[in-house]
Amino acid sequence: MTSNVFVGTGFQLDSAPLLSRSTVDRREQLRDAPDGGAELWATGKVVLVDAKGRTRIQEGAGLVTHPAGDFGERPAPGAVLLGIEGEVSYWALRSDHDGDQDGWLDLRRGGGLLDDTGAGLFTTAVGLLGWHDSARYCAVCGAATTRVRAGWARRCTGCDREEYPRTDPAVICLVHDGADRVLLARQPGWPPERYSVLAGFVEVGESLEACVAREVAEEVGVAVADVRYLGSQPWPFPRSLMLGFAAVADPESPLVPADGEIEEARWVHRDTVLAALESEGGAVDGLRLPPGVSIAYRMIRGWATWQS
């Protein structure tokens, strides 16, 4: 089916998704500085990220940065410019950290511990460095590519083609019955009793609204209506942008979980969700909610606490 967009009143996200927060000015025009960024680097700070997407986060102090001068007088090979705040430039650099030191966390575990500045820097650093790791060769001619524009593009050494960081759009939809029940599902391999809202990647030639309808139908076998946009959150695992929606479905329609993709799906009453939200660890009566760093959590909380 093709679902129409419903623009009207209803629940919203209870707050901005944690990984959507940012204060740093990306200042696109500075990526082509004639000195290669040397002046910015001189007073800059560096966020180190290891190969597993972890950085050091200090309890009570947030994201740990390092003086750029510790890595040389000019931008270090592999450094990418994240942006500017005040008189300080921020860069990201891949670290050879082996994962054995305390305080190194990934975005899932550490994103919620950061302030707005730290969250924006870390999220951008993970996504941008991850893209460089996978874009070392030209998709057209196969020749090696090199970093240009302070790490915001790569240029092919063979055909001179420029490529820019990839972002893969994915929809995530909270399906409810228009009253007091929400449709939650779990994937095989998730922690025991973990349930969340439905999500999937946007296909070529497909609108976001059509993707919502298709993914819900494919994953649990129900039709949706009144598709409504809620908000978005970058999710660099490795390079997604999660686009949040709400939709309404008939709770009497039979649920048909997609084989191998959805282990179980069920309608959950608002009272149970509220109890899970208020409990320590976000779990109650066989229901464990997604982590607070995810847009899914903000969507569920927004729906559960909304008063019509």
mmCIF file of C-alpha atoms in Angstrom:
data_model
loop_
_atom_site.group_PDB
_atom_site.id
_atom_site.type_symbol
_atom_site.label_atom_id
_atom_site.label_comp_id
_atom_site.label_asym_id
_atom_site.label_seq_id
_atom_site.Cartn_x
_atom_site.Cartn_y
_atom_site.Cartn_z
ATOM 1 C CA MET A 1 0.000 0.000 0.000
ATOM 2 C CA THR A 2 0.988 3.631 -0.394
ATOM 3 C CA SER A 3 0.594 5.620 2.821
ATOM 4 C CA ASN A 4 -0.319 9.281 2.958
ATOM 5 C CA VAL A 5 1.586 11.662 5.170
ATOM 6 C CA PHE A 6 -0.479 12.938 8.067
ATOM 7 C CA VAL A 7 0.460 16.427 9.212
ATOM 8 C CA GLY A 8 -1.381 17.110 12.447
ATOM 9 C CA THR A 9 -1.198 17.029 16.190
ATOM 10 C CA GLY A 10 0.153 14.061 18.078
ATOM 11 C CA PHE A 11 3.015 12.942 20.215
ATOM 12 C CA GLN A 12 6.544 14.184 19.493
ATOM 13 C CA LEU A 13 10.009 13.129 20.540
ATOM 14 C CA ASP A 14 10.330 13.772 24.269
ATOM 15 C CA SER A 15 13.649 15.562 23.640
ATOM 16 C CA ALA A 16 16.325 15.867 20.974
ATOM 17 C CA PRO A 17 18.008 12.525 20.196
ATOM 18 C CA LEU A 18 21.319 12.462 22.033
ATOM 19 C CA LEU A 19 23.453 11.943 18.930
ATOM 20 C CA SER A 20 21.710 14.795 17.094
ATOM 21 C CA ARG A 21 23.168 17.381 19.472
ATOM 22 C CA SER A 22 25.977 19.624 18.235
ATOM 23 C CA THR A 23 27.359 23.121 18.760
ATOM 24 C CA VAL A 24 30.397 23.166 16.472
ATOM 25 C CA ASP A 25 30.250 25.212 13.257
ATOM 26 C CA ARG A 26 31.330 22.973 10.385
ATOM 27 C CA ARG A 27 32.521 26.036 8.428
ATOM 28 C CA GLU A 28 32.650 24.378 5.006
ATOM 29 C CA GLN A 29 34.672 27.197 3.429
ATOM 30 C CA LEU A 30 37.663 26.496 5.715
ATOM 31 C CA ARG A 31 38.125 23.019 4.264
ATOM 32 C CA ASP A 32 39.946 24.576 1.314
ATOM 33 C CA ALA A 33 42.327 26.784 3.330
ATOM 34 C CA PRO A 34 45.349 27.652 1.130
ATOM 35 C CA ASP A 35 47.789 26.667 3.886
ATOM 36 C CA GLY A 36 46.233 23.211 4.153
ATOM 37 C CA GLY A 37 44.763 24.017 7.541
ATOM 38 C CA ALA A 38 48.094 24.746 9.237
ATOM 39 C CA GLU A 39 46.835 27.927 10.928
ATOM 40 C CA LEU A 40 43.731 26.169 12.232
ATOM 41 C CA TRP A 41 45.825 23.227 13.389
ATOM 42 C CA ALA A 42 48.136 25.424 15.463
ATOM 43 C CA THR A 43 45.395 26.197 17.994
ATOM 44 C CA GLY A 44 43.328 23.090 17.394
ATOM 45 C CA LYS A 45 42.257 20.122 19.471
ATOM 46 C CA VAL A 46 42.149 16.490 18.366
ATOM 47 C CA VAL A 47 39.612 13.762 19.100
ATOM 48 C CA LEU A 48 41.245 10.338 18.908
ATOM 49 C CA VAL A 49 39.038 7.459 17.712
ATOM 50 C CA ASP A 50 40.201 3.853 17.563
ATOM 51 C CA ALA A 51 39.379 1.301 14.864
ATOM 52 C CA LYS A 52 36.297 0.125 16.795
ATOM 53 C CA GLY A 53 34.835 3.616 17.021
ATOM 54 C CA ARG A 54 35.807 4.311 20.633
ATOM 55 C CA THR A 55 37.238 7.421 22.205
ATOM 56 C CA ARG A 56 38.242 8.369 25.726
ATOM 57 C CA ILE A 57 35.434 9.810 27.838
ATOM 58 C CA GLN A 58 36.307 11.023 31.300
ATOM 59 C CA GLU A 59 33.650 10.818 33.995
ATOM 60 C CA GLY A 60 32.496 14.293 34.926
ATOM 61 C CA ALA A 61 34.610 15.938 32.216
ATOM 62 C CA GLY A 62 33.232 14.432 29.022
ATOM 63 C CA LEU A 63 35.070 14.002 25.745
ATOM 64 C CA VAL A 64 38.866 13.973 26.064
ATOM 65 C CA THR A 65 40.707 16.033 23.444
ATOM 66 C CA HIS A 66 44.412 16.570 22.809
ATOM 67 C CA PRO A 67 46.372 19.644 21.634
ATOM 68 C CA ALA A 68 46.858 19.349 17.888
ATOM 69 C CA GLY A 69 50.494 20.430 18.313
ATOM 70 C CA ASP A 70 51.179 17.112 20.044
ATOM 71 C CA PHE A 71 50.893 15.479 16.619
ATOM 72 C CA GLY A 72 53.115 17.879 14.661
ATOM 73 C CA GLU A 73 53.236 21.425 13.331
ATOM 74 C CA ARG A 74 50.824 20.768 10.465
ATOM 75 C CA PRO A 75 47.666 18.645 10.181
ATOM 76 C CA ALA A 76 48.701 15.064 10.795
ATOM 77 C CA PRO A 77 48.260 12.561 7.962
ATOM 78 C CA GLY A 78 44.750 11.208 8.214
ATOM 79 C CA ALA A 79 43.375 14.130 10.254
ATOM 80 C CA VAL A 80 39.899 15.420 9.382
ATOM 81 C CA LEU A 81 38.500 18.832 10.296
ATOM 82 C CA LEU A 82 35.309 18.527 12.361
ATOM 83 C CA GLY A 83 34.581 22.237 12.753
ATOM 84 C CA ILE A 84 35.192 25.430 14.697
ATOM 85 C CA GLU A 85 33.910 26.711 18.012
ATOM 86 C CA GLY A 86 35.078 30.139 19.117
ATOM 87 C CA GLU A 87 38.796 30.291 18.427
ATOM 88 C CA VAL A 88 39.296 26.528 18.572
ATOM 89 C CA SER A 89 39.295 24.136 15.641
ATOM 90 C CA TYR A 90 38.464 20.473 16.243
ATOM 91 C CA TRP A 91 39.955 17.574 14.341
ATOM 92 C CA ALA A 92 39.615 13.797 14.404
ATOM 93 C CA LEU A 93 42.415 11.297 14.013
ATOM 94 C CA ARG A 94 42.486 7.527 13.998
ATOM 95 C CA SER A 95 44.210 6.077 17.075
ATOM 96 C CA ASP A 96 46.079 2.786 17.386
ATOM 97 C CA HIS A 97 44.560 2.308 20.847
ATOM 98 C CA ASP A 98 44.183 -1.430 21.524
ATOM 99 C CA GLY A 99 41.013 -1.301 23.608
ATOM 100 C CA ASP A 100 42.581 -2.357 26.896
ATOM 101 C CA GLN A 101 42.623 1.058 28.571
ATOM 102 C CA ASP A 102 39.859 2.277 30.835
ATOM 103 C CA GLY A 103 37.555 5.059 29.754
ATOM 104 C CA TRP A 104 37.430 4.280 26.028
ATOM 105 C CA LEU A 105 33.767 4.028 24.995
ATOM 106 C CA ASP A 106 31.838 3.840 21.733
ATOM 107 C CA LEU A 107 28.814 5.979 20.881
ATOM 108 C CA ARG A 108 26.307 3.445 22.169
ATOM 109 C CA ARG A 109 27.873 3.363 25.617
ATOM 110 C CA GLY A 110 29.315 6.855 25.807
ATOM 111 C CA GLY A 111 27.120 9.115 23.690
ATOM 112 C CA GLY A 112 24.715 9.810 26.517
ATOM 113 C CA LEU A 113 27.560 10.886 28.823
ATOM 114 C CA LEU A 114 28.603 13.770 26.584
ATOM 115 C CA ASP A 115 27.478 17.392 26.437
ATOM 116 C CA ASP A 116 26.147 18.867 23.196
ATOM 117 C CA THR A 117 29.604 19.787 21.906
ATOM 118 C CA GLY A 118 31.154 16.420 22.704
ATOM 119 C CA ALA A 119 28.242 14.465 21.244
ATOM 120 C CA GLY A 120 28.434 16.317 17.932
ATOM 121 C CA LEU A 121 32.205 15.982 17.686
ATOM 122 C CA PHE A 122 32.283 12.267 18.500
ATOM 123 C CA THR A 123 29.375 11.372 16.204
ATOM 124 C CA THR A 124 30.905 13.236 13.262
ATOM 125 C CA ALA A 125 34.363 11.816 13.927
ATOM 126 C CA VAL A 126 33.141 8.216 13.964
ATOM 127 C CA GLY A 127 31.173 8.617 10.741
ATOM 128 C CA LEU A 128 33.825 10.543 8.843
ATOM 129 C CA LEU A 129 36.777 8.350 9.801
ATOM 130 C CA GLY A 130 34.736 5.232 9.072
ATOM 131 C CA TRP A 131 33.963 6.513 5.591
ATOM 132 C CA HIS A 132 37.655 7.120 4.887
ATOM 133 C CA ASP A 133 38.442 3.547 5.920
ATOM 134 C CA SER A 134 36.053 2.174 3.298
ATOM 135 C CA ALA A 135 36.634 4.662 0.457
ATOM 136 C CA ARG A 136 40.302 4.112 -0.283
ATOM 137 C CA TYR A 137 39.707 3.084 -3.897
ATOM 138 C CA CYS A 138 37.685 4.707 -6.658
ATOM 139 C CA ALA A 139 34.311 3.103 -7.366
ATOM 140 C CA VAL A 140 34.650 4.009 -11.073
ATOM 141 C CA CYS A 141 38.190 3.014 -12.104
ATOM 142 C CA GLY A 142 39.566 1.238 -9.022
ATOM 143 C CA ALA A 143 42.588 3.518 -8.542
ATOM 144 C CA ALA A 144 43.658 4.650 -5.082
ATOM 145 C CA THR A 145 42.057 7.787 -3.648
ATOM 146 C CA THR A 146 43.578 10.489 -1.467
ATOM 147 C CA ARG A 147 42.086 12.822 1.149
ATOM 148 C CA VAL A 148 41.300 16.361 0.110
ATOM 149 C CA ARG A 149 39.312 19.283 1.549
ATOM 150 C CA ALA A 150 40.512 18.706 5.123
ATOM 151 C CA GLY A 151 39.110 15.182 5.050
ATOM 152 C CA TRP A 152 35.671 15.987 3.606
ATOM 153 C CA ALA A 153 36.327 14.452 0.198
ATOM 154 C CA ARG A 154 38.572 11.941 -1.556
ATOM 155 C CA ARG A 155 40.050 12.387 -5.019
ATOM 156 C CA CYS A 156 40.880 9.522 -7.354
ATOM 157 C CA THR A 157 44.511 9.356 -8.469
ATOM 158 C CA GLY A 158 43.404 7.733 -11.720
ATOM 159 C CA CYS A 159 40.358 9.526 -13.132
ATOM 160 C CA ASP A 160 40.434 12.593 -10.833
ATOM 161 C CA ARG A 161 36.879 11.917 -9.646
ATOM 162 C CA GLU A 162 35.893 13.379 -6.264
ATOM 163 C CA GLU A 163 33.776 11.426 -3.814
ATOM 164 C CA TYR A 164 32.093 12.718 -0.670
ATOM 165 C CA PRO A 165 31.112 11.047 2.611
ATOM 166 C CA ARG A 166 28.219 8.643 2.308
ATOM 167 C CA THR A 167 25.098 8.671 4.461
ATOM 168 C CA ASP A 168 22.550 5.859 4.149
ATOM 169 C CA PRO A 169 18.968 6.934 4.991
ATOM 170 C CA ALA A 170 16.938 4.551 7.120
ATOM 171 C CA VAL A 171 13.422 4.948 8.472
ATOM 172 C CA ILE A 172 12.477 4.033 12.030
ATOM 173 C CA CYS A 173 8.779 3.992 12.831
ATOM 174 C CA LEU A 174 6.748 3.810 16.018
ATOM 175 C CA VAL A 175 3.525 2.031 15.093
ATOM 176 C CA HIS A 176 0.635 2.529 17.512
ATOM 177 C CA ASP A 177 -3.100 1.848 17.511
ATOM 178 C CA GLY A 178 -4.178 5.452 17.934
ATOM 179 C CA ALA A 179 -4.908 4.815 21.598
ATOM 180 C CA ASP A 180 -2.892 2.990 24.275
ATOM 181 C CA ARG A 181 -0.937 0.268 22.493
ATOM 182 C CA VAL A 182 2.363 0.324 20.643
ATOM 183 C CA LEU A 183 3.817 -2.320 18.345
ATOM 184 C CA LEU A 184 7.281 -3.477 19.437
ATOM 185 C CA ALA A 185 9.509 -6.188 18.024
ATOM 186 C CA ARG A 186 12.835 -7.861 18.653
ATOM 187 C CA GLN A 187 15.537 -9.140 16.327
ATOM 188 C CA PRO A 188 17.396 -12.411 16.747
ATOM 189 C CA GLY A 189 20.678 -11.825 18.554
ATOM 190 C CA TRP A 190 19.453 -8.894 20.648
ATOM 191 C CA PRO A 191 19.869 -9.048 24.441
ATOM 192 C CA PRO A 192 17.125 -11.084 26.156
ATOM 193 C CA GLU A 193 13.726 -9.340 26.285
ATOM 194 C CA ARG A 194 14.990 -6.301 24.300
ATOM 195 C CA TYR A 195 12.233 -4.806 22.125
ATOM 196 C CA SER A 196 12.190 -1.725 19.960
ATOM 197 C CA VAL A 197 10.315 -0.024 17.137
ATOM 198 C CA LEU A 198 10.623 -1.130 13.523
ATOM 199 C CA ALA A 199 13.297 0.134 11.148
ATOM 200 C CA GLY A 200 14.770 -0.448 7.715
ATOM 201 C CA PHE A 201 16.826 1.106 4.928
ATOM 202 C CA VAL A 202 15.369 3.286 2.201
ATOM 203 C CA GLU A 203 15.635 1.692 -1.227
ATOM 204 C CA VAL A 204 16.547 3.362 -4.526
ATOM 205 C CA GLY A 205 13.616 5.263 -6.035
ATOM 206 C CA GLU A 206 11.571 5.074 -2.827
ATOM 207 C CA SER A 207 10.095 7.888 -0.771
ATOM 208 C CA LEU A 208 10.489 7.893 3.007
ATOM 209 C CA GLU A 209 6.754 7.397 3.507
ATOM 210 C CA ALA A 210 6.633 4.476 1.091
ATOM 211 C CA CYS A 211 9.618 2.953 2.883
ATOM 212 C CA VAL A 212 7.779 3.141 6.218
ATOM 213 C CA ALA A 213 4.789 1.290 4.769
ATOM 214 C CA ARG A 214 6.931 -1.327 3.036
ATOM 215 C CA GLU A 215 9.232 -2.030 5.973
ATOM 216 C CA VAL A 216 6.395 -2.428 8.485
ATOM 217 C CA ALA A 217 4.540 -4.732 6.089
ATOM 218 C CA GLU A 218 7.667 -6.777 5.394
ATOM 219 C CA GLU A 219 8.752 -7.060 9.021
ATOM 220 C CA VAL A 220 5.435 -7.744 10.787
ATOM 221 C CA GLY A 221 2.790 -8.063 8.057
ATOM 222 C CA VAL A 222 0.534 -5.122 8.922
ATOM 223 C CA ALA A 223 -0.585 -2.084 6.937
ATOM 224 C CA VAL A 224 -0.066 1.434 8.319
ATOM 225 C CA ALA A 225 -1.711 4.808 7.781
ATOM 226 C CA ASP A 226 -1.240 8.407 8.948
ATOM 227 C CA VAL A 227 2.540 8.357 8.533
ATOM 228 C CA ARG A 228 4.005 11.380 10.342
ATOM 229 C CA TYR A 229 7.591 12.627 10.625
ATOM 230 C CA LEU A 230 9.082 13.010 14.121
ATOM 231 C CA GLY A 231 12.794 13.797 13.829
ATOM 232 C CA SER A 232 16.177 12.368 12.911
ATOM 233 C CA GLN A 233 19.452 11.184 14.359
ATOM 234 C CA PRO A 234 22.811 10.307 12.808
ATOM 235 C CA TRP A 235 23.690 6.696 13.559
ATOM 236 C CA PRO A 236 27.206 6.032 12.244
ATOM 237 C CA PHE A 237 27.132 2.228 12.507
ATOM 238 C CA PRO A 238 28.608 2.551 9.997
ATOM 239 C CA ARG A 239 26.915 5.516 8.233
ATOM 240 C CA SER A 240 23.164 5.646 8.726
ATOM 241 C CA LEU A 241 20.826 8.571 9.234
ATOM 242 C CA MET A 242 17.774 7.417 11.192
ATOM 243 C CA LEU A 243 14.595 9.252 10.123
ATOM 244 C CA GLY A 244 11.899 8.831 12.748
ATOM 245 C CA PHE A 245 8.200 8.442 11.935
ATOM 246 C CA ALA A 246 4.950 7.540 13.658
ATOM 247 C CA ALA A 247 2.147 5.552 12.020
ATOM 248 C CA VAL A 248 -1.135 3.932 12.974
ATOM 249 C CA ALA A 249 -2.119 0.291 12.453
ATOM 250 C CA ASP A 250 -5.021 -1.979 13.384
ATOM 251 C CA PRO A 251 -4.077 -4.028 16.482
ATOM 252 C CA GLU A 252 -6.503 -6.755 15.358
ATOM 253 C CA SER A 253 -4.477 -7.429 12.202
ATOM 254 C CA PRO A 254 -2.479 -10.645 12.521
ATOM 255 C CA LEU A 255 1.244 -10.160 13.120
ATOM 256 C CA VAL A 256 3.517 -12.096 10.762
ATOM 257 C CA PRO A 257 7.165 -11.621 11.835
ATOM 258 C CA ALA A 258 9.645 -11.806 8.974
ATOM 259 C CA ASP A 259 11.517 -15.096 9.119
ATOM 260 C CA GLY A 260 15.129 -14.631 10.193
ATOM 261 C CA GLU A 261 14.684 -10.898 10.731
ATOM 262 C CA ILE A 262 12.062 -10.508 13.453
ATOM 263 C CA GLU A 263 12.077 -13.052 16.263
ATOM 264 C CA GLU A 264 8.883 -11.776 17.887
ATOM 265 C CA ALA A 265 6.476 -8.844 17.615
ATOM 266 C CA ARG A 266 3.722 -7.849 20.033
ATOM 267 C CA TRP A 267 1.414 -5.029 21.023
ATOM 268 C CA VAL A 268 2.342 -3.492 24.365
ATOM 269 C CA HIS A 269 0.092 -1.354 26.545
ATOM 270 C CA ARG A 270 1.157 2.157 27.510
ATOM 271 C CA ASP A 271 1.124 1.256 31.220
ATOM 272 C CA THR A 272 3.747 -1.453 30.661
ATOM 273 C CA VAL A 273 5.947 0.917 28.671
ATOM 274 C CA LEU A 274 5.663 3.578 31.362
ATOM 275 C CA ALA A 275 6.629 1.028 34.012
ATOM 276 C CA ALA A 276 9.705 0.058 31.976
ATOM 277 C CA LEU A 277 10.651 3.714 31.526
ATOM 278 C CA GLU A 278 10.455 4.296 35.261
ATOM 279 C CA SER A 279 12.287 1.127 36.272
ATOM 280 C CA GLU A 280 16.018 0.876 36.828
ATOM 281 C CA GLY A 281 17.603 -0.459 33.662
ATOM 282 C CA GLY A 282 14.489 0.175 31.538
ATOM 283 C CA ALA A 283 13.063 -3.336 31.911
ATOM 284 C CA VAL A 284 9.847 -4.784 33.340
ATOM 285 C CA ASP A 285 7.536 -7.758 32.706
ATOM 286 C CA GLY A 286 9.687 -9.251 29.959
ATOM 287 C CA LEU A 287 10.168 -5.899 28.235
ATOM 288 C CA ARG A 288 13.562 -4.225 27.971
ATOM 289 C CA LEU A 289 13.598 -0.911 26.118
ATOM 290 C CA PRO A 290 16.314 0.265 23.701
ATOM 291 C CA PRO A 291 19.183 2.308 25.177
ATOM 292 C CA GLY A 292 18.625 5.988 25.905
ATOM 293 C CA VAL A 293 21.221 7.076 23.334
ATOM 294 C CA SER A 294 18.972 5.874 20.479
ATOM 295 C CA ILE A 295 16.216 7.784 18.720
ATOM 296 C CA ALA A 296 14.034 4.701 19.300
ATOM 297 C CA TYR A 297 14.078 5.402 23.043
ATOM 298 C CA ARG A 298 13.105 9.055 22.502
ATOM 299 C CA MET A 299 10.242 7.970 20.258
ATOM 300 C CA ILE A 300 8.920 5.407 22.724
ATOM 301 C CA ARG A 301 9.192 7.811 25.631
ATOM 302 C CA GLY A 302 7.516 10.589 23.653
ATOM 303 C CA TRP A 303 4.573 8.319 22.796
ATOM 304 C CA ALA A 304 4.220 6.836 26.303
ATOM 305 C CA THR A 305 4.229 10.178 28.104
ATOM 306 C CA TRP A 306 2.113 12.141 25.624
ATOM 307 C CA GLN A 307 -1.215 13.456 26.856
ATOM 308 C CA SER A 308 -3.753 14.067 24.094
#
